[in-house]
Amino acid sequence: MRCEICNENNCLEPFVKNVTKCTNCESLYNMSIQHEEIPVIASINNNLKLSAQKKISKLIAQSYLVYLKKKIKVDFKNALDIGCGFGDFIEELNKIGVKASGIESDANTVKNAKDNVHYGSFDESYDSAIKYDLISINQALYYFEDSFAIIKKISSLLEINGIILIATVNTASSFRQKHKIWTQGCKICLGNKIWKNFDKFGLKCKDLTSYDDCSYIDFFLHKTNIMSNTKFLKNTLFYLSQMKKIIVVKEDGIDNFVILQKVR
């Protein structure tokens, strides 16, 4: 069989039910016609949990900006954040003088979000009179049916030399491979080999950095009964009090930061 992502033959193997792994490009994709719904963000019926989610979201957004500043010159005039959640990354950008706004498709999350978060969906038909210096799509690209079409659309909305920031799954992660992790609602998770070659869209990969989202790892270990409830709650308190970092750069991390630049 041919891989739908890299078009190579005889490189497919099962990963989990309905999900295929390509041994050539390391991409993962859901073969099922009926996909699971995207999980909601905001815990609207639990104020304590919602408060913790907002705090963690803020800390993660701050980590995104720290990473970006280390890799490129952050002098953007404007920015768009796709799948922006509570709008914390938007707020961090606004603090440093970037005119940023975002789109979020979960209505309850938008109700609990910060300023400049707009309810709506992004797709190939998205229209904008504005060209952006930065477009971010963090932990959201894998929910789309066609990642290439979405990236192509994002590229069309960028100024020349504009930047796409993507936080996404590292399909090569040994932790993900060991535990066969497939996030609910995912359609396609692109492999590292794919990230390094977006020339056909006029994009150049400026950076690919793997990292651990420690809060996600804890959530997974707790959900699968590998981590005790006591340790899970203790770690969560450490993250909220910033005694432990949530985002930790690691060579074999569970996620990737990707920076693409529009060169033509």
Coordinates of C-alpha atoms in Angstrom, one line a residue:
M1 CA 0.0 0.0 0.0
R2 CA 1.0 3.6 -0.6
C3 CA 1.5 6.1 2.1
E4 CA -1.0 9.0 1.8
I5 CA 1.6 11.5 3.1
C6 CA 4.9 10.7 1.4
N7 CA 3.5 8.6 -1.5
E8 CA 6.1 5.8 -0.9
N9 CA 5.1 2.2 -1.3
N10 CA 5.3 -0.8 1.1
C11 CA 6.0 1.3 4.1
L12 CA 2.8 1.1 6.1
E13 CA 2.1 -0.8 9.3
P14 CA -0.7 -0.7 11.9
F15 CA -0.2 1.6 14.9
V16 CA -3.5 1.4 16.8
K17 CA -7.0 0.6 15.6
N18 CA -7.8 2.5 12.4
V19 CA -4.4 4.3 12.6
T20 CA -1.6 3.7 10.2
K21 CA 2.1 4.4 10.7
C22 CA 4.5 5.1 7.8
T23 CA 8.0 3.7 8.4
N24 CA 9.4 6.0 5.7
C25 CA 8.2 9.5 6.8
E26 CA 7.0 8.5 10.3
S27 CA 3.6 10.1 9.8
L28 CA 0.5 8.7 11.5
Y29 CA -3.0 9.0 10.1
N30 CA -6.5 7.8 10.8
M31 CA -7.8 5.5 8.2
S32 CA -11.4 5.5 9.6
I33 CA -14.1 7.2 7.6
Q34 CA -15.9 8.2 10.9
H35 CA -13.5 10.2 13.0
E36 CA -13.9 10.9 16.7
E37 CA -15.0 14.3 17.9
I38 CA -12.3 16.8 18.9
P39 CA -12.1 16.9 22.7
V40 CA -13.4 20.1 24.4
I41 CA -11.0 22.4 26.2
A42 CA -12.9 24.2 28.9
S43 CA -14.2 22.3 31.9
I44 CA -17.3 24.5 32.2
N45 CA -18.9 22.4 35.0
N46 CA -15.9 22.4 37.3
N47 CA -14.7 25.8 38.4
L48 CA -11.6 24.5 40.1
K49 CA -10.5 22.4 37.1
L50 CA -11.3 25.3 34.8
S51 CA -9.1 27.6 36.9
A52 CA -6.2 25.1 36.8
Q53 CA -6.6 24.6 33.0
K54 CA -6.4 28.4 32.5
K55 CA -3.3 28.7 34.6
I56 CA -1.6 25.8 32.8
S57 CA -2.6 27.3 29.4
K58 CA -1.0 30.6 30.4
L59 CA 2.3 28.9 31.4
I60 CA 2.4 26.9 28.2
A61 CA 1.8 30.0 26.2
Q62 CA 4.7 31.7 27.9
S63 CA 6.9 28.8 27.1
Y64 CA 5.9 29.1 23.4
L65 CA 7.0 32.7 23.4
V66 CA 10.3 31.8 25.2
Y67 CA 11.0 29.2 22.5
L68 CA 10.2 31.6 19.7
K69 CA 12.5 34.3 21.0
K70 CA 15.4 31.8 21.2
K71 CA 15.0 30.8 17.6
I72 CA 14.1 34.0 15.7
K73 CA 13.9 37.7 16.0
V74 CA 10.4 38.5 17.3
D75 CA 9.5 41.8 15.7
F76 CA 6.1 41.0 14.2
K77 CA 3.6 43.7 13.6
N78 CA 0.6 41.3 13.7
A79 CA -0.3 37.7 14.3
L80 CA -3.1 35.2 14.0
D81 CA -3.4 32.2 16.4
I82 CA -5.5 29.3 15.0
G83 CA -7.2 27.1 17.5
C84 CA -6.2 29.6 20.2
G85 CA -8.0 28.1 23.2
F86 CA -8.3 30.6 26.0
G87 CA -6.2 33.2 24.1
D88 CA -3.1 33.1 26.3
F89 CA -0.6 33.1 23.5
I90 CA -2.4 36.0 22.0
E91 CA -2.1 37.9 25.3
E92 CA 1.6 37.2 25.5
L93 CA 2.1 38.5 22.0
N94 CA 0.0 41.6 22.7
K95 CA 2.2 42.3 25.8
I96 CA 5.3 42.7 23.5
G97 CA 3.5 45.0 21.0
V98 CA 2.3 42.5 18.5
K99 CA -1.3 43.1 17.3
A100 CA -2.6 39.5 17.7
S101 CA -6.0 37.9 17.5
G102 CA -7.2 34.3 17.3
I103 CA -9.8 31.8 16.2
E104 CA -11.3 29.1 18.4
S105 CA -14.0 26.7 17.4
D106 CA -15.2 25.6 20.8
A107 CA -17.9 28.0 22.0
N108 CA -17.5 27.3 25.7
T109 CA -13.8 27.9 25.5
V110 CA -14.4 31.3 23.8
K111 CA -16.8 32.2 26.6
N112 CA -14.0 31.7 29.1
A113 CA -11.3 33.2 26.9
K114 CA -9.4 36.5 27.0
D115 CA -9.7 39.5 24.6
N116 CA -9.2 39.2 20.8
V117 CA -10.5 35.6 20.7
H118 CA -13.1 35.1 18.1
Y119 CA -15.5 32.1 17.7
G120 CA -15.1 30.4 14.3
S121 CA -13.4 27.7 12.3
F122 CA -10.4 27.8 10.0
D123 CA -10.3 26.0 6.7
E124 CA -9.1 26.2 3.2
S125 CA -11.8 28.8 2.4
Y126 CA -10.9 31.2 5.2
D127 CA -10.8 34.7 3.9
S128 CA -8.7 37.6 5.3
A129 CA -7.9 41.0 3.9
I130 CA -4.9 41.1 6.2
K131 CA -1.5 39.6 5.5
Y132 CA 0.2 38.4 8.7
D133 CA 3.8 38.4 9.9
L134 CA 3.1 35.4 12.2
I135 CA 0.5 32.7 12.2
S136 CA 0.5 30.1 14.9
I137 CA -1.3 26.8 15.0
N138 CA -0.4 25.1 18.3
Q139 CA -1.7 21.6 19.1
A140 CA -4.4 22.0 16.5
L141 CA -3.1 21.1 13.0
Y142 CA -3.6 17.3 13.5
Y143 CA -7.4 17.8 13.8
F144 CA -7.7 18.9 10.2
E145 CA -8.5 16.3 7.4
D146 CA -5.8 17.7 5.1
S147 CA -2.7 19.2 6.9
F148 CA -1.1 20.1 3.6
A149 CA -4.1 22.1 2.4
I150 CA -4.2 24.0 5.8
I151 CA -0.5 24.8 5.7
K152 CA -0.9 26.0 2.1
K153 CA -3.8 28.2 3.1
I154 CA -1.8 29.6 6.1
S155 CA 1.1 30.3 3.8
S156 CA -1.1 32.3 1.5
L157 CA -2.1 34.6 4.4
L158 CA 1.5 35.4 5.3
E159 CA 3.7 38.3 4.2
I160 CA 7.0 37.3 2.5
N161 CA 9.4 36.2 5.3
G162 CA 6.4 35.6 7.5
I163 CA 6.6 32.8 10.1
I164 CA 4.4 29.8 10.9
L165 CA 4.8 28.5 14.4
I166 CA 3.5 25.0 15.0
A167 CA 3.4 23.0 18.2
T168 CA 2.4 19.4 17.3
V169 CA 3.0 15.7 17.9
N170 CA 6.4 14.2 17.6
T171 CA 5.5 10.9 15.9
A172 CA 9.1 9.6 16.5
S173 CA 8.8 10.0 20.3
S174 CA 9.8 6.7 22.0
F175 CA 7.2 7.5 24.7
R176 CA 4.4 7.8 22.2
Q177 CA 5.6 4.7 20.4
K178 CA 5.9 2.6 23.6
H179 CA 2.4 3.6 24.8
K180 CA 0.8 3.7 21.4
I181 CA -0.6 7.2 22.0
W182 CA -3.2 8.5 19.6
T183 CA -5.0 11.6 20.6
Q184 CA -8.8 11.6 20.3
G185 CA -10.0 13.5 17.3
C186 CA -6.7 13.4 15.4
K187 CA -6.7 12.9 11.7
I188 CA -3.0 13.3 10.6
C189 CA 0.2 13.7 12.5
L190 CA 3.0 14.5 10.1
G191 CA 6.5 12.9 10.6
N192 CA 9.7 14.8 11.1
K193 CA 10.9 14.0 7.5
I194 CA 7.8 15.8 6.2
W195 CA 8.4 18.9 8.3
K196 CA 11.9 19.4 6.8
N197 CA 10.5 19.7 3.2
F198 CA 7.8 22.3 2.5
D199 CA 9.5 23.9 -0.5
K200 CA 6.4 23.2 -2.7
F201 CA 4.5 25.8 -0.6
G202 CA 7.3 28.3 -0.7
L203 CA 8.2 27.5 2.9
K204 CA 11.5 26.8 4.6
C205 CA 11.9 24.9 7.8
K206 CA 13.9 27.2 10.1
D207 CA 13.7 25.0 13.2
L208 CA 12.5 21.6 14.5
T209 CA 12.8 21.2 18.2
S210 CA 11.4 18.3 20.3
Y211 CA 10.0 18.9 23.8
D212 CA 8.1 17.2 26.5
D213 CA 4.7 18.6 27.7
C214 CA 5.1 17.2 31.2
S215 CA 1.5 18.0 32.1
Y216 CA 0.3 15.9 29.2
I217 CA 2.6 13.0 30.1
D218 CA 1.3 13.1 33.7
F219 CA -2.3 13.2 32.4
F220 CA -1.7 10.1 30.2
L221 CA 0.1 8.2 33.0
H222 CA -2.7 9.0 35.4
K223 CA -5.5 8.1 33.0
T224 CA -3.9 4.7 32.3
N225 CA -3.4 4.1 36.0
I226 CA 0.5 4.2 35.8
M227 CA 0.7 7.3 37.9
S228 CA -1.1 7.5 41.3
N229 CA -3.8 10.1 42.0
T230 CA -1.6 11.5 44.8
K231 CA 1.5 12.0 42.5
F232 CA -0.7 13.4 39.7
L233 CA -2.2 16.1 42.0
K234 CA 1.2 16.8 43.6
N235 CA 2.8 17.3 40.1
T236 CA -0.1 19.5 39.0
L237 CA 0.5 21.8 42.1
F238 CA 4.2 22.0 41.2
Y239 CA 3.3 23.1 37.7
L240 CA 0.8 25.7 38.9
S241 CA 3.3 27.1 41.4
Q242 CA 6.0 27.0 38.8
M243 CA 8.2 24.8 41.0
K244 CA 8.4 22.4 38.0
K245 CA 8.5 23.4 34.3
I246 CA 5.6 22.1 32.1
I247 CA 7.5 22.5 28.8
V248 CA 11.0 21.0 28.7
V249 CA 13.1 20.8 25.6
K250 CA 14.2 17.2 25.0
E251 CA 15.7 15.4 22.0
D252 CA 13.1 12.6 22.1
G253 CA 10.2 14.7 23.4
I254 CA 6.6 13.8 22.9
D255 CA 5.9 17.0 20.9
N256 CA 7.6 19.2 18.3
F257 CA 8.0 22.9 17.8
V258 CA 8.2 23.7 14.1
I259 CA 9.1 27.1 12.6
L260 CA 8.4 27.5 8.9
Q261 CA 9.3 30.7 7.0
K262 CA 7.6 31.9 3.8
V263 CA 10.4 32.5 1.3
R264 CA 8.4 33.1 -1.8

